[in-house]
Amino acid sequence: MRGKFPLISCVIAGVLGVSAGSWPEVRGQTLSETRTSLRTQLPAMFADRQWATPKPGSWTPPRKGDDGLPPVFNRIQTQDKVVFLTIDDGYEYDAAFVDIVRRERVPILTFLTTNYVKGHGQYFWALRNAGSRMENHTVSHPNMAGLSAEAQKREICRSSDTITAQYGRRPQIFRPPFGSYNQTTRQAARDCGVKSLMLWSAEFYNGTTSPRGVRGEFVRGDGGTGFKPGDIVLMHYRKGLAQDFTTLLGWIRQQGFRPAAVENYLPMSLGGNAPG
Ligand SMILES: [Zn+2]
């Protein structure tokens, strides 16, 4: 039974539409009203939000490796002016961020480091309900390439087990911390039920400084500037995320791009929703 109570609290918090960090005002509401409300709203909240799917033929999914292991990719091949926003770790919280994701209906993908998010299930439940899948970013954020096969497997499998228990869906995409991985990482990922490894093509240094010391800088991996179709952008759960995210959305729209759901550009065999 242990472990059930936090989940139930999160469910109730989610149904009542509360943001992380505050509890809902339920005074004056009778228990039976609450029950009716739960009954009508539960089905809606357990359904993931549906995001627009791309036109067939408008993109090329990442290639599967010949070795049968989960492939590694850092962008999606497409001519559509779409970018994919991914947010990692989970060490710091900004309740206003949840409101923006909800209000603006922005598809995001979350990579959780499960040790970081202990005790903050409510925050990520709210994001899950706003349409973000919870994918795997290890238990303790190590440099995977420096670990034994056994240790790598433990980092990935235990993180997936925790995410499955807390959010009701087993992660199928893995992001290695620091983008560091080797062949053993791909084998460990496969053994833990992961279907692909997602890196990134650009990083927005929200709440921190880029390698050349600029706070809030947007840096492309290929050295270019601005967005390119199919970019996967890395951000982090940090303080001030709401404001930084708003800034990034502004840049994306200014350049004629829009955020899209990366899972809809990945076939099911790689952990996404698309056919194949
Ligand atoms: Zn990370």
Short mmCIF file of N, CA, C and O in Angstrom, two decimals, residues 87-204:
data_model
loop_
_atom_site.label_atom_id
_atom_site.label_comp_id
_atom_site.label_asym_id
_atom_site.label_seq_id
_atom_site.Cartn_x
_atom_site.Cartn_y
_atom_site.Cartn_z
N ILE A 87 12.36 19.11 -22.17
CA ILE A 87 12.79 19.71 -20.91
C ILE A 87 13.26 18.62 -19.97
O ILE A 87 12.55 17.63 -19.75
N ASP A 88 14.45 18.82 -19.41
CA ASP A 88 15.13 17.74 -18.68
C ASP A 88 15.27 17.98 -17.18
O ASP A 88 15.17 19.10 -16.70
N ASP A 89 15.59 16.90 -16.50
CA ASP A 89 16.02 16.81 -15.10
C ASP A 89 14.84 16.86 -14.12
O ASP A 89 14.34 15.82 -13.72
N GLY A 90 14.42 18.06 -13.68
CA GLY A 90 13.31 18.15 -12.73
C GLY A 90 13.76 18.53 -11.34
O GLY A 90 13.11 18.16 -10.36
N TYR A 91 14.82 19.31 -11.26
CA TYR A 91 15.36 19.65 -9.94
C TYR A 91 14.71 20.89 -9.36
O TYR A 91 14.65 21.07 -8.16
N GLU A 92 14.21 21.79 -10.23
CA GLU A 92 13.61 23.03 -9.74
C GLU A 92 12.25 23.24 -10.40
O GLU A 92 12.00 22.77 -11.50
N TYR A 93 11.38 24.01 -9.73
CA TYR A 93 9.97 24.09 -10.11
C TYR A 93 9.52 25.52 -10.27
O TYR A 93 9.91 26.40 -9.51
N ASP A 94 8.69 25.75 -11.28
CA ASP A 94 8.13 27.08 -11.51
C ASP A 94 6.66 26.86 -11.86
O ASP A 94 6.34 26.42 -12.96
N ALA A 95 5.79 27.12 -10.88
CA ALA A 95 4.36 26.82 -11.05
C ALA A 95 3.78 27.56 -12.24
O ALA A 95 2.88 27.05 -12.93
N ALA A 96 4.28 28.75 -12.53
CA ALA A 96 3.73 29.53 -13.64
C ALA A 96 3.98 28.82 -14.98
O ALA A 96 3.25 29.03 -15.94
N PHE A 97 4.99 27.97 -15.02
CA PHE A 97 5.29 27.25 -16.25
C PHE A 97 4.14 26.32 -16.64
O PHE A 97 3.76 26.22 -17.80
N VAL A 98 3.58 25.63 -15.63
CA VAL A 98 2.46 24.72 -15.90
C VAL A 98 1.30 25.50 -16.52
O VAL A 98 0.67 25.05 -17.48
N ASP A 99 1.05 26.69 -15.99
CA ASP A 99 -0.06 27.51 -16.52
C ASP A 99 0.18 27.88 -17.98
O ASP A 99 -0.75 27.87 -18.78
N ILE A 100 1.42 28.20 -18.33
CA ILE A 100 1.71 28.58 -19.71
C ILE A 100 1.52 27.41 -20.66
O ILE A 100 0.90 27.54 -21.72
N VAL A 101 2.03 26.26 -20.27
CA VAL A 101 1.91 25.07 -21.13
C VAL A 101 0.43 24.77 -21.37
O VAL A 101 0.02 24.46 -22.48
N ARG A 102 -0.37 24.89 -20.30
CA ARG A 102 -1.80 24.65 -20.42
C ARG A 102 -2.49 25.70 -21.30
O ARG A 102 -3.22 25.37 -22.22
N ARG A 103 -2.25 26.95 -20.94
CA ARG A 103 -2.95 28.05 -21.60
C ARG A 103 -2.59 28.15 -23.08
O ARG A 103 -3.43 28.31 -23.94
N GLU A 104 -1.29 28.03 -23.37
CA GLU A 104 -0.83 28.19 -24.75
C GLU A 104 -0.91 26.88 -25.54
O GLU A 104 -0.62 26.86 -26.72
N ARG A 105 -1.22 25.79 -24.83
CA ARG A 105 -1.30 24.46 -25.46
C ARG A 105 -0.05 24.15 -26.26
O ARG A 105 -0.09 23.94 -27.48
N VAL A 106 1.06 24.15 -25.56
CA VAL A 106 2.35 23.88 -26.21
C VAL A 106 2.74 22.42 -25.95
O VAL A 106 2.81 22.01 -24.80
N PRO A 107 3.01 21.68 -27.02
CA PRO A 107 3.51 20.31 -26.80
C PRO A 107 4.95 20.35 -26.29
O PRO A 107 5.79 21.04 -26.88
N ILE A 108 5.21 19.65 -25.20
CA ILE A 108 6.58 19.52 -24.70
C ILE A 108 6.81 18.04 -24.38
O ILE A 108 5.86 17.27 -24.27
N LEU A 109 8.07 17.68 -24.27
CA LEU A 109 8.41 16.33 -23.84
C LEU A 109 9.37 16.44 -22.66
O LEU A 109 10.34 17.20 -22.72
N THR A 110 9.07 15.68 -21.59
CA THR A 110 9.85 15.77 -20.36
C THR A 110 10.76 14.55 -20.21
O THR A 110 10.30 13.42 -20.39
N PHE A 111 12.02 14.78 -19.86
CA PHE A 111 12.94 13.69 -19.51
C PHE A 111 13.27 13.82 -18.03
O PHE A 111 13.96 14.76 -17.63
N LEU A 112 12.75 12.87 -17.24
CA LEU A 112 12.88 12.97 -15.79
C LEU A 112 14.08 12.20 -15.23
O LEU A 112 14.32 11.05 -15.60
N THR A 113 14.80 12.85 -14.33
CA THR A 113 15.80 12.19 -13.50
C THR A 113 15.10 11.88 -12.19
O THR A 113 14.78 12.79 -11.42
N THR A 114 14.83 10.59 -11.95
CA THR A 114 13.85 10.27 -10.91
C THR A 114 14.30 10.64 -9.49
O THR A 114 13.48 10.97 -8.65
N ASN A 115 15.60 10.64 -9.21
CA ASN A 115 16.05 11.08 -7.89
C ASN A 115 15.76 12.56 -7.65
O ASN A 115 15.55 12.98 -6.52
N TYR A 116 15.77 13.34 -8.71
CA TYR A 116 15.56 14.79 -8.56
C TYR A 116 14.11 15.14 -8.24
O TYR A 116 13.85 16.18 -7.66
N VAL A 117 13.18 14.31 -8.69
CA VAL A 117 11.78 14.73 -8.66
C VAL A 117 11.01 14.14 -7.47
O VAL A 117 9.81 14.34 -7.36
N LYS A 118 11.73 13.44 -6.59
CA LYS A 118 11.06 12.85 -5.42
C LYS A 118 10.31 13.92 -4.65
O LYS A 118 10.86 14.97 -4.34
N GLY A 119 9.05 13.65 -4.33
CA GLY A 119 8.27 14.60 -3.56
C GLY A 119 7.64 15.70 -4.40
O GLY A 119 6.97 16.59 -3.87
N HIS A 120 7.84 15.67 -5.71
CA HIS A 120 7.28 16.72 -6.56
C HIS A 120 6.38 16.13 -7.65
O HIS A 120 6.25 16.70 -8.73
N GLY A 121 5.77 14.98 -7.31
CA GLY A 121 4.91 14.30 -8.27
C GLY A 121 3.79 15.18 -8.79
O GLY A 121 3.41 15.11 -9.95
N GLN A 122 3.28 16.04 -7.90
CA GLN A 122 2.14 16.89 -8.26
C GLN A 122 2.47 17.81 -9.44
O GLN A 122 1.66 18.01 -10.33
N TYR A 123 3.67 18.35 -9.43
CA TYR A 123 4.11 19.27 -10.49
C TYR A 123 4.13 18.55 -11.83
O TYR A 123 3.61 19.04 -12.84
N PHE A 124 4.69 17.34 -11.83
CA PHE A 124 4.82 16.62 -13.09
C PHE A 124 3.52 15.96 -13.52
O PHE A 124 3.28 15.75 -14.69
N TRP A 125 2.67 15.67 -12.54
CA TRP A 125 1.33 15.21 -12.89
C TRP A 125 0.59 16.31 -13.65
O TRP A 125 -0.08 16.05 -14.64
N ALA A 126 0.73 17.53 -13.18
CA ALA A 126 0.06 18.65 -13.86
C ALA A 126 0.59 18.77 -15.29
O ALA A 126 -0.18 19.00 -16.22
N LEU A 127 1.88 18.57 -15.47
CA LEU A 127 2.45 18.66 -16.82
C LEU A 127 2.05 17.47 -17.68
O LEU A 127 1.79 17.60 -18.86
N ARG A 128 1.99 16.33 -17.04
CA ARG A 128 1.52 15.14 -17.76
C ARG A 128 0.09 15.38 -18.26
O ARG A 128 -0.24 15.08 -19.41
N ASN A 129 -0.73 15.96 -17.41
CA ASN A 129 -2.12 16.24 -17.81
C ASN A 129 -2.20 17.33 -18.87
O ASN A 129 -3.18 17.39 -19.61
N ALA A 130 -1.18 18.17 -18.92
CA ALA A 130 -1.14 19.20 -19.96
C ALA A 130 -0.59 18.62 -21.26
O ALA A 130 -0.46 19.34 -22.25
N GLY A 131 -0.26 17.33 -21.27
CA GLY A 131 0.10 16.67 -22.52
C GLY A 131 1.54 16.25 -22.66
O GLY A 131 1.94 15.77 -23.71
N SER A 132 2.35 16.42 -21.60
CA SER A 132 3.76 16.01 -21.72
C SER A 132 3.94 14.56 -21.30
O SER A 132 3.54 14.17 -20.21
N ARG A 133 4.54 13.78 -22.17
CA ARG A 133 4.95 12.45 -21.75
C ARG A 133 6.13 12.55 -20.83
O ARG A 133 6.91 13.49 -20.91
N MET A 134 6.25 11.57 -19.94
CA MET A 134 7.39 11.50 -19.03
C MET A 134 8.33 10.41 -19.53
O MET A 134 7.99 9.23 -19.48
N GLU A 135 9.49 10.83 -20.04
CA GLU A 135 10.45 9.87 -20.56
C GLU A 135 11.65 9.78 -19.62
O GLU A 135 11.70 10.45 -18.60
N ASN A 136 12.62 8.94 -19.97
CA ASN A 136 13.66 8.49 -19.04
C ASN A 136 14.97 9.29 -19.17
O ASN A 136 15.52 9.42 -20.25
N HIS A 137 15.43 9.82 -18.03
CA HIS A 137 16.71 10.55 -17.98
C HIS A 137 17.53 10.06 -16.77
O HIS A 137 18.17 10.85 -16.10
N THR A 138 17.46 8.76 -16.53
CA THR A 138 18.18 8.03 -15.45
C THR A 138 17.64 8.30 -14.04
O THR A 138 16.78 9.15 -13.85
N VAL A 139 18.22 7.58 -13.10
CA VAL A 139 17.88 7.76 -11.68
C VAL A 139 18.68 8.91 -11.08
O VAL A 139 18.15 9.75 -10.36
N SER A 140 20.00 8.98 -11.38
CA SER A 140 20.85 9.93 -10.64
C SER A 140 21.74 10.80 -11.53
O SER A 140 22.66 11.43 -11.04
N HIS A 141 21.47 10.81 -12.83
CA HIS A 141 22.16 11.71 -13.76
C HIS A 141 23.68 11.48 -13.85
O HIS A 141 24.47 12.44 -13.82
N PRO A 142 24.11 10.23 -14.02
CA PRO A 142 25.55 9.99 -14.16
C PRO A 142 26.01 10.14 -15.61
O PRO A 142 25.18 10.24 -16.51
N ASN A 143 27.31 10.12 -15.79
CA ASN A 143 27.89 10.02 -17.13
C ASN A 143 27.85 8.54 -17.51
O ASN A 143 28.66 7.75 -17.03
N MET A 144 26.90 8.16 -18.34
CA MET A 144 26.64 6.74 -18.60
C MET A 144 27.85 6.03 -19.20
O MET A 144 28.13 4.88 -18.85
N ALA A 145 28.57 6.70 -20.10
CA ALA A 145 29.68 6.04 -20.79
C ALA A 145 30.79 5.61 -19.82
O ALA A 145 31.62 4.77 -20.16
N GLY A 146 30.78 6.17 -18.60
CA GLY A 146 31.81 5.82 -17.62
C GLY A 146 31.37 4.70 -16.69
O GLY A 146 32.10 4.33 -15.77
N LEU A 147 30.17 4.14 -16.90
CA LEU A 147 29.63 3.12 -15.97
C LEU A 147 29.70 1.72 -16.57
O LEU A 147 29.71 1.55 -17.79
N SER A 148 29.70 0.72 -15.69
CA SER A 148 29.63 -0.69 -16.12
C SER A 148 28.26 -0.96 -16.74
O SER A 148 27.31 -0.18 -16.54
N ALA A 149 28.17 -2.08 -17.45
CA ALA A 149 26.91 -2.47 -18.07
C ALA A 149 25.81 -2.59 -17.02
O ALA A 149 24.68 -2.12 -17.20
N GLU A 150 26.17 -3.21 -15.91
CA GLU A 150 25.19 -3.44 -14.83
C GLU A 150 24.69 -2.11 -14.26
O GLU A 150 23.49 -1.93 -14.05
N ALA A 151 25.61 -1.20 -14.03
CA ALA A 151 25.24 0.10 -13.45
C ALA A 151 24.38 0.90 -14.44
O ALA A 151 23.43 1.58 -14.05
N GLN A 152 24.71 0.80 -15.71
CA GLN A 152 23.91 1.53 -16.71
C GLN A 152 22.48 1.00 -16.74
O GLN A 152 21.52 1.75 -16.80
N LYS A 153 22.39 -0.32 -16.68
CA LYS A 153 21.05 -0.94 -16.71
C LYS A 153 20.24 -0.53 -15.49
O LYS A 153 19.04 -0.24 -15.58
N ARG A 154 20.92 -0.48 -14.35
CA ARG A 154 20.23 -0.09 -13.12
C ARG A 154 19.69 1.35 -13.24
O ARG A 154 18.56 1.64 -12.89
N GLU A 155 20.50 2.25 -13.79
CA GLU A 155 20.10 3.65 -13.94
C GLU A 155 18.87 3.79 -14.84
O GLU A 155 17.99 4.61 -14.59
N ILE A 156 18.84 3.00 -15.91
CA ILE A 156 17.74 3.15 -16.86
C ILE A 156 16.50 2.40 -16.38
O ILE A 156 15.39 2.95 -16.34
N CYS A 157 16.67 1.13 -16.01
CA CYS A 157 15.50 0.32 -15.63
C CYS A 157 14.80 0.87 -14.39
O CYS A 157 13.57 0.95 -14.35
N ARG A 158 15.57 1.26 -13.39
CA ARG A 158 14.92 1.75 -12.16
C ARG A 158 14.19 3.07 -12.40
O ARG A 158 13.14 3.32 -11.81
N SER A 159 14.75 3.89 -13.24
CA SER A 159 14.07 5.15 -13.58
C SER A 159 12.76 4.84 -14.29
O SER A 159 11.70 5.40 -13.96
N SER A 160 12.80 3.91 -15.24
CA SER A 160 11.57 3.53 -15.95
C SER A 160 10.54 2.93 -15.01
O SER A 160 9.34 3.21 -15.13
N ASP A 161 11.01 2.10 -14.07
CA ASP A 161 10.08 1.48 -13.10
C ASP A 161 9.37 2.57 -12.28
O ASP A 161 8.16 2.51 -12.07
N THR A 162 10.13 3.54 -11.81
CA THR A 162 9.56 4.62 -11.00
C THR A 162 8.56 5.44 -11.81
O THR A 162 7.46 5.75 -11.34
N ILE A 163 8.95 5.80 -13.02
CA ILE A 163 8.07 6.63 -13.86
C ILE A 163 6.78 5.87 -14.19
O ILE A 163 5.69 6.43 -14.18
N THR A 164 6.92 4.57 -14.46
CA THR A 164 5.74 3.75 -14.75
C THR A 164 4.78 3.75 -13.55
O THR A 164 3.58 3.95 -13.70
N ALA A 165 5.36 3.54 -12.36
CA ALA A 165 4.53 3.48 -11.15
C ALA A 165 3.85 4.82 -10.88
O ALA A 165 2.70 4.88 -10.45
N GLN A 166 4.55 5.92 -11.15
CA GLN A 166 3.99 7.24 -10.78
C GLN A 166 3.11 7.85 -11.86
O GLN A 166 2.19 8.60 -11.54
N TYR A 167 3.42 7.59 -13.12
CA TYR A 167 2.70 8.29 -14.19
C TYR A 167 1.93 7.36 -15.13
O TYR A 167 1.36 7.81 -16.10
N GLY A 168 1.98 6.06 -14.83
CA GLY A 168 1.09 5.14 -15.53
C GLY A 168 1.50 4.76 -16.95
O GLY A 168 0.70 4.18 -17.68
N ARG A 169 2.70 5.07 -17.35
CA ARG A 169 3.14 4.68 -18.69
C ARG A 169 4.64 4.45 -18.66
O ARG A 169 5.38 5.27 -18.13
N ARG A 170 5.09 3.33 -19.23
CA ARG A 170 6.53 3.03 -19.22
C ARG A 170 7.25 3.85 -20.28
O ARG A 170 6.86 3.86 -21.45
N PRO A 171 8.31 4.56 -19.89
CA PRO A 171 9.07 5.36 -20.87
C PRO A 171 9.59 4.48 -22.00
O PRO A 171 9.98 3.34 -21.78
N GLN A 172 9.61 5.06 -23.20
CA GLN A 172 10.11 4.32 -24.36
C GLN A 172 11.26 5.07 -25.03
O GLN A 172 11.84 4.59 -25.98
N ILE A 173 11.53 6.28 -24.54
CA ILE A 173 12.62 7.07 -25.10
C ILE A 173 13.57 7.43 -23.96
O ILE A 173 13.13 7.77 -22.85
N PHE A 174 14.86 7.32 -24.24
CA PHE A 174 15.88 7.60 -23.21
C PHE A 174 16.76 8.75 -23.68
O PHE A 174 17.13 8.82 -24.85
N ARG A 175 17.06 9.64 -22.75
CA ARG A 175 18.05 10.69 -23.04
C ARG A 175 19.20 10.55 -22.06
O ARG A 175 19.03 10.75 -20.86
N PRO A 176 20.39 10.21 -22.56
CA PRO A 176 21.53 10.07 -21.65
C PRO A 176 22.00 11.44 -21.14
O PRO A 176 22.11 12.38 -21.94
N PRO A 177 22.25 11.56 -19.83
CA PRO A 177 22.74 12.82 -19.29
C PRO A 177 24.01 13.27 -20.03
O PRO A 177 24.84 12.43 -20.38
N PHE A 178 24.12 14.55 -20.27
CA PHE A 178 25.25 15.17 -20.97
C PHE A 178 25.37 14.67 -22.42
O PHE A 178 26.36 14.97 -23.10
N GLY A 179 24.41 13.90 -22.89
CA GLY A 179 24.50 13.32 -24.24
C GLY A 179 25.59 12.26 -24.33
O GLY A 179 26.03 11.91 -25.41
N SER A 180 26.00 11.71 -23.17
CA SER A 180 27.11 10.74 -23.13
C SER A 180 26.57 9.30 -23.12
O SER A 180 25.84 8.92 -22.22
N TYR A 181 26.97 8.52 -24.12
CA TYR A 181 26.50 7.13 -24.18
C TYR A 181 27.51 6.30 -24.97
O TYR A 181 28.38 6.86 -25.65
N ASN A 182 27.38 4.98 -24.88
CA ASN A 182 28.16 4.07 -25.71
C ASN A 182 27.26 2.90 -26.12
O ASN A 182 26.06 2.92 -25.85
N GLN A 183 27.87 1.92 -26.74
CA GLN A 183 27.09 0.76 -27.22
C GLN A 183 26.39 0.07 -26.05
O GLN A 183 25.25 -0.37 -26.17
N THR A 184 27.07 0.00 -24.93
CA THR A 184 26.49 -0.64 -23.73
C THR A 184 25.23 0.09 -23.29
O THR A 184 24.26 -0.53 -22.83
N THR A 185 25.22 1.42 -23.43
CA THR A 185 24.04 2.21 -23.05
C THR A 185 22.85 1.79 -23.90
O THR A 185 21.73 1.64 -23.39
N ARG A 186 23.10 1.61 -25.19
CA ARG A 186 21.99 1.24 -26.09
C ARG A 186 21.48 -0.16 -25.74
O ARG A 186 20.27 -0.42 -25.79
N GLN A 187 22.39 -1.07 -25.37
CA GLN A 187 21.96 -2.42 -24.98
C GLN A 187 21.15 -2.36 -23.68
O GLN A 187 20.10 -2.99 -23.57
N ALA A 188 21.65 -1.58 -22.73
CA ALA A 188 20.95 -1.45 -21.45
C ALA A 188 19.56 -0.84 -21.67
O ALA A 188 18.57 -1.29 -21.09
N ALA A 189 19.51 0.18 -22.53
CA ALA A 189 18.23 0.83 -22.82
C ALA A 189 17.24 -0.17 -23.40
O ALA A 189 16.09 -0.24 -22.97
N ARG A 190 17.71 -0.95 -24.37
CA ARG A 190 16.84 -1.96 -24.98
C ARG A 190 16.33 -2.93 -23.91
O ARG A 190 15.14 -3.26 -23.86
N ASP A 191 17.22 -3.38 -23.04
CA ASP A 191 16.84 -4.34 -21.99
C ASP A 191 15.81 -3.76 -21.03
O ASP A 191 15.10 -4.50 -20.35
N CYS A 192 15.75 -2.43 -20.95
CA CYS A 192 14.79 -1.78 -20.04
C CYS A 192 13.52 -1.36 -20.78
O CYS A 192 12.67 -0.66 -20.19
N GLY A 193 13.37 -1.75 -22.03
CA GLY A 193 12.14 -1.44 -22.77
C GLY A 193 12.18 -0.13 -23.54
O GLY A 193 11.15 0.34 -24.03
N VAL A 194 13.37 0.46 -23.67
CA VAL A 194 13.51 1.72 -24.40
C VAL A 194 13.66 1.42 -25.89
O VAL A 194 14.31 0.46 -26.29
N LYS A 195 13.04 2.27 -26.73
CA LYS A 195 13.06 2.02 -28.17
C LYS A 195 13.95 2.98 -28.96
O LYS A 195 14.27 2.71 -30.11
N SER A 196 14.29 4.13 -28.37
CA SER A 196 15.22 5.03 -29.06
C SER A 196 15.88 5.97 -28.05
O SER A 196 15.38 6.16 -26.94
N LEU A 197 17.02 6.54 -28.47
CA LEU A 197 17.73 7.52 -27.64
C LEU A 197 17.63 8.87 -28.32
O LEU A 197 18.02 9.02 -29.49
N MET A 198 17.08 9.85 -27.62
CA MET A 198 16.88 11.18 -28.21
C MET A 198 17.91 12.17 -27.63
O MET A 198 17.91 12.43 -26.43
N LEU A 199 18.74 12.71 -28.51
CA LEU A 199 19.64 13.79 -28.11
C LEU A 199 18.99 15.11 -28.53
O LEU A 199 17.77 15.19 -28.53
N TRP A 200 19.75 16.12 -28.90
CA TRP A 200 19.16 17.41 -29.24
C TRP A 200 20.05 18.11 -30.27
O TRP A 200 21.25 17.82 -30.37
N SER A 201 19.45 19.02 -31.04
CA SER A 201 20.22 19.74 -32.06
C SER A 201 20.51 21.18 -31.63
O SER A 201 21.29 21.87 -32.27
N ALA A 202 19.84 21.63 -30.56
CA ALA A 202 20.07 22.99 -30.07
C ALA A 202 19.73 23.03 -28.59
O ALA A 202 18.90 22.24 -28.12
N GLU A 203 20.38 23.93 -27.87
CA GLU A 203 20.06 24.09 -26.44
C GLU A 203 19.77 25.55 -26.12
O GLU A 203 20.48 26.45 -26.59
N PHE A 204 18.73 25.74 -25.35
CA PHE A 204 18.43 27.07 -24.81
C PHE A 204 18.87 27.04 -23.35
O PHE A 204 18.32 26.29 -22.55
#
